[in-house]
Short mmCIF file of C-alpha atoms in Angstrom, two decimals:
data_model
loop_
_atom_site.label_atom_id
_atom_site.label_comp_id
_atom_site.label_asym_id
_atom_site.label_seq_id
_atom_site.Cartn_x
_atom_site.Cartn_y
_atom_site.Cartn_z
CA MET A 1 -49.12 -24.44 -38.85
CA LYS A 2 -46.32 -26.20 -40.53
CA PRO A 3 -43.42 -27.25 -38.56
CA THR A 4 -41.06 -24.49 -40.45
CA GLN A 5 -43.45 -22.04 -39.38
CA LEU A 6 -43.19 -23.22 -35.77
CA LEU A 7 -39.48 -23.41 -35.73
CA ARG A 8 -39.33 -19.70 -37.15
CA LEU A 9 -41.84 -18.86 -34.73
CA GLY A 10 -39.95 -20.21 -31.90
CA GLY A 11 -36.35 -18.85 -33.12
CA ILE A 12 -38.12 -15.53 -33.02
CA VAL A 13 -39.22 -15.69 -29.46
CA ILE A 14 -35.62 -16.93 -28.05
CA LEU A 15 -33.99 -14.11 -29.92
CA CYS A 16 -36.56 -11.54 -28.33
CA MET A 17 -35.89 -13.12 -24.67
CA LEU A 18 -31.93 -12.27 -25.97
CA LEU A 19 -32.65 -8.93 -26.82
CA GLN A 20 -34.12 -7.63 -23.29
CA GLY A 21 -32.54 -4.75 -21.27
CA CYS A 22 -30.78 -4.99 -18.48
CA TRP A 23 -33.21 -4.92 -15.54
CA ASP A 24 -31.13 -4.76 -12.59
CA VAL A 25 -28.22 -1.98 -13.97
CA LYS A 26 -28.80 1.79 -12.07
CA ASP A 27 -28.16 4.58 -13.75
CA ILE A 28 -25.27 6.81 -13.29
CA ASP A 29 -27.13 9.63 -12.60
CA ASN A 30 -28.50 7.68 -9.29
CA ARG A 31 -25.24 6.54 -8.12
CA MET A 32 -23.13 8.21 -5.52
CA LEU A 33 -19.59 7.01 -6.48
CA VAL A 34 -17.07 6.31 -3.31
CA ALA A 35 -13.62 7.66 -4.03
CA VAL A 36 -12.19 7.45 -0.81
CA LEU A 37 -13.40 5.12 2.11
CA GLY A 38 -12.10 5.65 5.73
CA ILE A 39 -12.29 3.54 8.82
CA GLU A 40 -11.88 4.97 12.28
CA HIS A 41 -12.17 3.84 15.64
CA THR A 42 -14.41 5.68 18.56
CA GLU A 43 -14.16 6.26 22.10
CA ASP A 44 -17.33 3.91 22.79
CA ASN A 45 -15.67 0.70 20.88
CA LYS A 46 -17.85 1.64 17.52
CA ILE A 47 -16.33 2.56 14.43
CA SER A 48 -17.00 5.59 12.29
CA LEU A 49 -16.92 5.41 8.33
CA LEU A 50 -16.03 8.24 6.31
CA VAL A 51 -16.71 8.63 2.63
CA ARG A 52 -16.00 10.98 0.17
CA PHE A 53 -17.74 11.54 -3.55
CA PRO A 54 -16.84 13.37 -6.48
CA ILE A 55 -19.28 16.22 -7.41
CA THR A 56 -19.49 16.58 -11.41
CA LYS A 57 -18.91 19.55 -12.90
CA THR A 58 -22.12 20.53 -13.66
CA ALA A 59 -23.20 20.25 -9.90
CA GLN A 60 -20.36 22.61 -9.13
CA SER A 61 -21.57 25.13 -11.52
CA GLY A 62 -25.17 25.20 -10.52
CA GLY A 63 -26.87 27.26 -7.84
CA GLY A 64 -26.95 27.11 -4.37
CA GLY A 65 -23.46 28.01 -3.98
CA ILE A 66 -21.75 24.99 -4.39
CA ASP A 67 -17.96 25.18 -5.21
CA LYS A 68 -16.19 22.36 -3.99
CA SER A 69 -15.10 19.04 -6.01
CA TYR A 70 -16.30 16.82 -3.66
CA PHE A 71 -18.93 15.73 -0.87
CA MET A 72 -17.83 14.10 2.81
CA ALA A 73 -20.27 12.01 4.83
CA LYS A 74 -19.77 10.79 7.95
CA GLN A 75 -21.75 7.83 9.86
CA LYS A 76 -21.16 5.90 12.84
CA GLY A 77 -22.19 1.91 13.44
CA ASP A 78 -21.05 -1.21 15.26
CA THR A 79 -19.60 -2.51 12.40
CA VAL A 80 -18.40 -1.16 9.29
CA VAL A 81 -21.40 -2.53 7.33
CA ASP A 82 -24.08 -1.34 9.89
CA ALA A 83 -22.78 1.96 9.30
CA MET A 84 -22.85 1.32 5.79
CA ASP A 85 -26.55 0.88 5.82
CA LYS A 86 -27.28 3.76 7.95
CA LEU A 87 -25.21 5.73 5.60
CA ARG A 88 -27.34 4.72 2.71
CA LEU A 89 -30.79 5.91 4.51
CA ARG A 90 -29.23 9.56 4.63
CA LEU A 91 -28.15 9.68 0.70
CA PRO A 92 -30.52 10.53 -1.95
CA LYS A 93 -28.60 7.96 -4.17
CA SER A 94 -27.47 4.45 -4.55
CA LEU A 95 -23.76 4.22 -2.50
CA ASP A 96 -21.66 2.73 -4.96
CA LEU A 97 -18.10 1.37 -4.00
CA SER A 98 -17.04 0.12 -7.57
CA GLU A 99 -14.68 3.19 -8.07
CA THR A 100 -13.09 3.35 -4.76
CA ARG A 101 -9.42 4.40 -5.17
CA ALA A 102 -8.49 3.96 -1.76
CA ILE A 103 -9.01 2.49 2.05
CA PHE A 104 -7.81 4.45 4.97
CA LEU A 105 -7.43 2.33 8.48
CA ASP A 106 -7.31 4.03 11.60
CA GLN A 107 -3.94 3.18 13.53
CA LYS A 108 -5.99 2.43 16.46
CA LEU A 109 -7.83 -0.62 14.38
CA ALA A 110 -4.39 -1.77 13.12
CA GLU A 111 -3.54 -2.28 16.48
CA LYS A 112 -6.33 -4.18 17.13
CA GLY A 113 -6.35 -6.26 14.11
CA VAL A 114 -7.70 -5.27 10.46
CA LYS A 115 -9.29 -8.11 9.37
CA PRO A 116 -12.76 -7.44 11.08
CA TYR A 117 -13.00 -4.31 9.33
CA LEU A 118 -12.04 -5.30 6.15
CA GLU A 119 -13.67 -8.47 5.52
CA PHE A 120 -16.48 -6.49 4.01
CA ALA A 121 -14.63 -5.44 1.38
CA VAL A 122 -13.95 -9.27 -0.11
CA ARG A 123 -17.39 -10.27 0.58
CA ASP A 124 -18.82 -7.15 -1.51
CA ARG A 125 -17.47 -8.01 -4.78
CA THR A 126 -18.24 -4.53 -6.26
CA LEU A 127 -14.97 -3.01 -4.12
CA PRO A 128 -11.81 -3.18 -6.47
CA LEU A 129 -9.51 -5.56 -5.07
CA SER A 130 -6.66 -3.04 -6.73
CA THR A 131 -7.84 -0.18 -4.00
CA VAL A 132 -5.04 0.97 -2.20
CA VAL A 133 -4.93 0.86 1.59
CA ALA A 134 -3.01 3.17 3.98
CA LEU A 135 -3.17 3.34 7.75
CA ILE A 136 -3.73 6.87 9.17
CA SER A 137 -1.86 8.15 12.50
CA GLY A 138 -4.36 10.78 14.34
CA SER A 139 -7.81 12.05 13.44
CA MET A 140 -9.08 10.86 9.76
CA GLU A 141 -11.60 13.39 9.25
CA PRO A 142 -9.49 16.68 8.33
CA ILE A 143 -8.00 14.62 5.63
CA PHE A 144 -11.72 14.01 4.39
CA SER A 145 -12.87 17.37 4.97
CA LYS A 146 -9.42 19.10 3.05
CA PRO A 147 -9.86 19.84 -0.67
CA ASN A 148 -7.31 18.24 -3.19
CA PRO A 149 -4.07 20.91 -3.21
CA THR A 150 -3.48 19.87 -6.85
CA GLY A 151 -7.14 20.05 -8.02
CA GLU A 152 -7.65 16.07 -8.71
CA LEU A 153 -11.26 14.42 -8.22
CA SER A 154 -11.20 12.44 -5.11
CA GLY A 155 -9.19 9.43 -4.76
CA ILE A 156 -7.29 10.34 -7.71
CA TYR A 157 -4.47 12.25 -4.87
CA THR A 158 -4.40 9.42 -3.27
CA LYS A 159 -3.58 6.83 -6.02
CA LEU A 160 -1.00 9.13 -7.64
CA PHE A 161 0.81 9.55 -3.69
CA PHE A 162 1.99 6.10 -4.41
CA GLU A 163 2.11 5.55 -8.31
CA SER A 164 6.20 5.11 -9.17
CA TYR A 165 4.97 7.48 -12.56
CA ALA A 166 3.53 10.03 -10.19
CA GLY A 167 4.39 11.10 -6.60
CA GLY A 168 5.31 7.72 -5.64
CA THR A 169 9.24 7.16 -4.46
CA PRO A 170 10.97 3.75 -3.41
CA GLN A 171 10.06 5.07 0.44
CA LYS A 172 6.33 4.94 -0.30
CA ASN A 173 5.67 1.61 -0.43
CA LYS A 174 2.37 0.75 -2.22
CA VAL A 175 -0.28 -1.69 -0.55
CA SER A 176 -3.22 -3.05 -2.53
CA LEU A 177 -6.39 -4.88 -1.00
CA TRP A 178 -5.68 -8.09 -2.28
CA ARG A 179 -2.16 -8.23 -1.54
CA LEU A 180 -3.04 -7.34 2.10
CA PHE A 181 -5.81 -10.13 2.31
CA SER A 182 -3.12 -12.90 0.85
CA ARG A 183 -0.11 -11.92 3.02
CA MET A 184 -2.69 -11.93 5.99
CA TYR A 185 -3.41 -15.99 5.50
CA ASN A 186 0.17 -16.98 4.33
CA PRO A 187 2.43 -17.65 7.39
CA LEU A 188 5.42 -17.39 5.72
CA GLU A 189 4.96 -13.88 4.84
CA GLN A 190 3.84 -10.43 6.87
CA ASN A 191 2.03 -7.58 5.77
CA ILE A 192 4.14 -3.97 5.48
CA VAL A 193 1.50 -1.24 5.02
CA PRO A 194 2.38 2.53 4.44
CA LEU A 195 1.32 4.79 7.68
CA LEU A 196 0.26 8.28 6.69
CA VAL A 197 -0.14 11.69 8.67
CA ARG A 198 -2.51 14.69 8.19
CA SER A 199 -0.62 17.96 6.51
CA ASN A 200 -1.03 21.41 6.65
CA MET A 201 0.83 21.70 3.30
CA ASN A 202 -1.29 18.91 1.71
CA MET A 203 -4.02 16.08 2.15
CA PHE A 204 -1.58 14.04 4.33
CA GLU A 205 2.48 12.90 4.00
CA LEU A 206 4.08 9.96 4.80
CA LYS A 207 4.93 8.88 8.44
CA GLY A 208 6.71 5.54 7.71
CA SER A 209 5.12 2.26 7.10
CA ALA A 210 3.55 -0.56 9.78
CA PHE A 211 4.89 -4.12 9.93
CA PHE A 212 2.50 -6.76 10.89
CA VAL A 213 1.83 -10.12 12.30
CA GLU A 214 -1.17 -11.77 10.56
CA ASP A 215 -3.70 -8.75 10.90
CA LYS A 216 -2.26 -6.95 13.70
CA MET A 217 0.18 -3.73 13.66
CA VAL A 218 3.28 -4.79 15.73
CA GLY A 219 5.93 -2.04 14.44
CA LYS A 220 6.96 0.83 12.22
CA LEU A 221 9.48 1.41 10.09
CA THR A 222 10.95 5.04 9.19
CA PRO A 223 10.42 6.10 5.26
CA GLU A 224 14.32 5.45 4.90
CA GLU A 225 14.21 1.92 6.82
CA THR A 226 11.40 1.26 4.06
CA LEU A 227 13.77 1.66 1.54
CA ILE A 228 15.49 -1.52 2.70
CA TYR A 229 12.69 -3.25 1.92
CA GLU A 230 12.09 -1.91 -1.36
CA ILE A 231 15.78 -3.07 -2.35
CA ILE A 232 15.27 -6.54 -1.16
CA THR A 233 12.25 -7.07 -2.69
CA GLN A 234 13.30 -5.54 -5.69
CA LYS A 235 10.22 -3.38 -6.14
CA MET A 236 12.48 -0.19 -6.07
CA SER A 237 11.58 2.74 -9.00
CA ASP A 238 14.45 3.92 -10.60
CA PHE A 239 14.44 7.13 -8.60
CA GLU A 240 15.62 7.16 -4.84
CA ILE A 241 18.35 10.13 -3.83
CA GLU A 242 20.69 9.37 -0.98
CA THR A 243 23.00 11.76 0.94
CA THR A 244 26.47 10.84 1.65
CA GLU A 245 29.99 12.54 2.08
CA GLY A 246 28.19 15.79 1.30
CA ALA A 247 27.27 14.50 -2.15
CA ASN A 248 23.93 13.21 -3.53
CA VAL A 249 23.50 10.14 -5.58
CA LYS A 250 20.53 8.61 -7.23
CA ILE A 251 19.99 4.86 -7.37
CA LEU A 252 19.50 4.07 -10.88
CA LYS A 253 19.32 0.08 -10.30
CA ASN A 254 18.90 -2.17 -8.21
CA ASN A 255 20.05 -6.03 -8.35
CA THR A 256 19.38 -8.43 -5.50
CA MET A 257 20.34 -12.26 -5.18
CA ILE A 258 19.47 -13.94 -2.15
CA SER A 259 20.50 -17.56 -0.90
CA SER A 260 18.99 -19.11 1.65
CA LYS A 261 19.64 -22.77 3.46
CA MET A 262 18.93 -24.54 6.64
CA ILE A 263 22.02 -25.03 8.83
CA ASP A 264 21.14 -27.07 12.29
CA GLY A 265 17.46 -26.21 12.18
CA LYS A 266 18.29 -22.44 11.95
CA PRO A 267 17.69 -20.38 8.84
CA VAL A 268 20.56 -18.82 7.18
CA ILE A 269 19.72 -15.84 4.49
CA ARG A 270 22.22 -14.07 2.57
CA ILE A 271 21.30 -11.10 0.73
CA HIS A 272 24.08 -9.47 -2.14
CA THR A 273 22.98 -6.24 -3.36
CA LEU A 274 24.66 -4.25 -6.58
CA LEU A 275 23.15 -0.87 -6.77
CA THR A 276 23.97 1.32 -9.74
CA MET A 277 24.25 4.94 -8.91
CA THR A 278 24.96 8.46 -10.75
CA LEU A 279 26.37 11.94 -9.10
CA MET A 280 23.56 14.45 -8.52
CA ASP A 281 25.34 17.32 -6.67
CA SER A 282 28.67 17.30 -4.84
CA SER A 283 29.02 20.99 -4.30
CA GLN A 284 29.11 19.85 -0.51
CA SER A 285 31.63 17.18 -0.91
CA ALA A 286 34.90 17.78 0.13
CA GLN A 287 36.36 16.38 -2.86
CA ASN A 288 35.76 12.84 -2.14
CA SER A 289 36.92 10.35 -4.41
CA THR A 290 34.41 7.92 -6.24
CA THR A 291 35.28 5.03 -4.09
CA GLU A 292 35.02 7.18 -0.49
CA ILE A 293 31.46 8.06 -2.24
CA GLU A 294 30.24 4.20 -2.80
CA LYS A 295 31.72 2.88 0.44
CA SER A 296 29.84 5.74 2.27
CA VAL A 297 26.53 4.74 0.51
CA SER A 298 27.00 0.83 0.87
CA LYS A 299 27.96 1.54 4.74
CA GLU A 300 25.04 3.53 5.59
CA LEU A 301 22.45 0.94 3.73
CA GLU A 302 24.05 -1.80 5.54
CA GLU A 303 23.44 -0.28 9.07
CA ARG A 304 20.37 0.48 8.12
CA ALA A 305 19.35 -2.95 6.81
CA GLU A 306 20.50 -4.36 10.37
CA LYS A 307 18.26 -2.31 12.05
CA VAL A 308 15.46 -3.44 10.09
CA PHE A 309 16.29 -7.04 10.54
CA LYS A 310 16.75 -6.58 14.26
CA GLN A 311 13.02 -4.84 14.39
CA THR A 312 11.32 -7.27 12.39
CA LYS A 313 12.83 -10.49 14.06
CA GLN A 314 12.13 -9.30 17.23
CA LYS A 315 8.30 -9.09 16.37
CA LYS A 316 8.62 -12.07 14.39
CA SER A 317 7.26 -10.29 11.44
CA ASP A 318 8.95 -11.62 8.31
CA ILE A 319 7.87 -8.97 5.56
CA PHE A 320 10.47 -10.02 3.22
CA GLY A 321 8.72 -13.19 2.70
CA PHE A 322 11.87 -15.32 3.24
CA GLY A 323 9.72 -18.02 4.72
CA ASN A 324 8.70 -18.71 1.29
CA ARG A 325 12.09 -19.69 0.30
CA PHE A 326 11.72 -22.80 2.99
CA ARG A 327 7.93 -23.98 2.46
CA GLY A 328 9.23 -27.16 0.81
CA THR A 329 11.68 -27.73 3.89
CA LEU A 330 9.53 -27.30 6.93
CA ALA A 331 7.67 -29.52 8.63
CA ALA A 332 4.07 -29.00 9.59
CA ASN A 333 4.85 -28.55 13.28
CA GLN A 334 7.62 -25.68 12.86
CA ASP A 335 6.45 -22.29 13.25
CA TRP A 336 8.17 -19.90 10.72
CA ALA A 337 7.56 -17.21 12.99
CA GLU A 338 9.82 -18.50 15.82
CA MET A 339 12.41 -19.81 13.18
CA TYR A 340 12.50 -16.29 11.73
CA GLN A 341 13.11 -14.52 14.89
CA HIS A 342 16.28 -16.71 15.37
CA ALA A 343 17.19 -16.26 11.82
CA ALA A 344 20.92 -14.96 10.77
CA ILE A 345 20.41 -12.40 8.25
CA GLU A 346 23.53 -10.89 6.53
CA MET A 347 23.38 -8.15 3.73
CA LYS A 348 26.22 -6.90 1.46
CA ILE A 349 25.66 -3.93 -0.42
CA VAL A 350 28.13 -2.79 -3.26
CA SER A 351 27.59 0.24 -4.86
CA ARG A 352 28.95 1.37 -8.05
CA LEU A 353 29.21 5.06 -9.04
CA ARG A 354 28.72 6.19 -12.87
CA ASN A 355 28.70 9.21 -14.81
CA THR A 356 30.12 11.23 -12.30
CA GLY A 357 28.92 14.05 -14.43
CA LEU A 358 30.54 17.81 -14.90
CA GLN A 359 33.16 16.97 -12.03
CA MET A 360 35.87 14.22 -12.63
CA LEU A 361 36.12 12.60 -9.10
CA LYS A 362 39.66 11.07 -8.00
#
């Protein structure tokens, strides 16, 4: 055989090897896609794993009287991985985490520490790091067994609940899995995670936000107090209603500037915030002037901020990430959590009311 023919034959063999099909891919019909994953504490110090799978339309319209858009399963185990392995034994198809939209954690687990229960999520690379994480107060099973009130597939409802373009508001603090872990390993910044509770009308409703020290929940903020966190971190969306002096105003824009310095070994943090607002409803107002409404909003938010600073400093939980501003000045033996507890934090809010609309204020 001529050398040119050998080269051609070799090229054909290599090309055939490159054109081989994927041998390790599972067909979509052989997978059960997890939409929502729940991890709950049990009385015997085990964990209960709850999963919710969407059901395709063809399955709903088939025989057997199936009229649900989801399928829910529950499994107990010593660890999350153990429970998941036992659940696989019961399922007719492969358990697939690649489309998981939300992870719910029991509040009791959060108070003990969430790291042992979420470590699998980072080690198992099939689970999206953008998955939303939230805590559940009370029993979790009714949330998984209840139909979606607005008809979305399992997981979509939870995702939309936090999205700013859908049901999200500044009081709903959205936290992803990657952000939770990044702060867990950052000694200069702590986590704040939404806390949900079962609702009779919807699947769940917002109870507040839990703040952490490392991987443990140490305190809770109300939804109104969570707004302060959103303002300081400038993550607030352009829709937030505040009621004051009988008038309702909508916050349109938030501009926050933070200055920080170390004075005699003590962190001093000054926050200046400019809020641009518009008047929404003044029907219950006693004809207050624009200036009176502006001062009232500023005073109310400043008092709320003082409460948030007091709570987080007492628990040594810097949810605002102020410690990152002192990263270059802290010595190796300095504990930022202790320093934050004694930090001087001052917040000044200036409110400006624009576009008062139909009624001309004085």
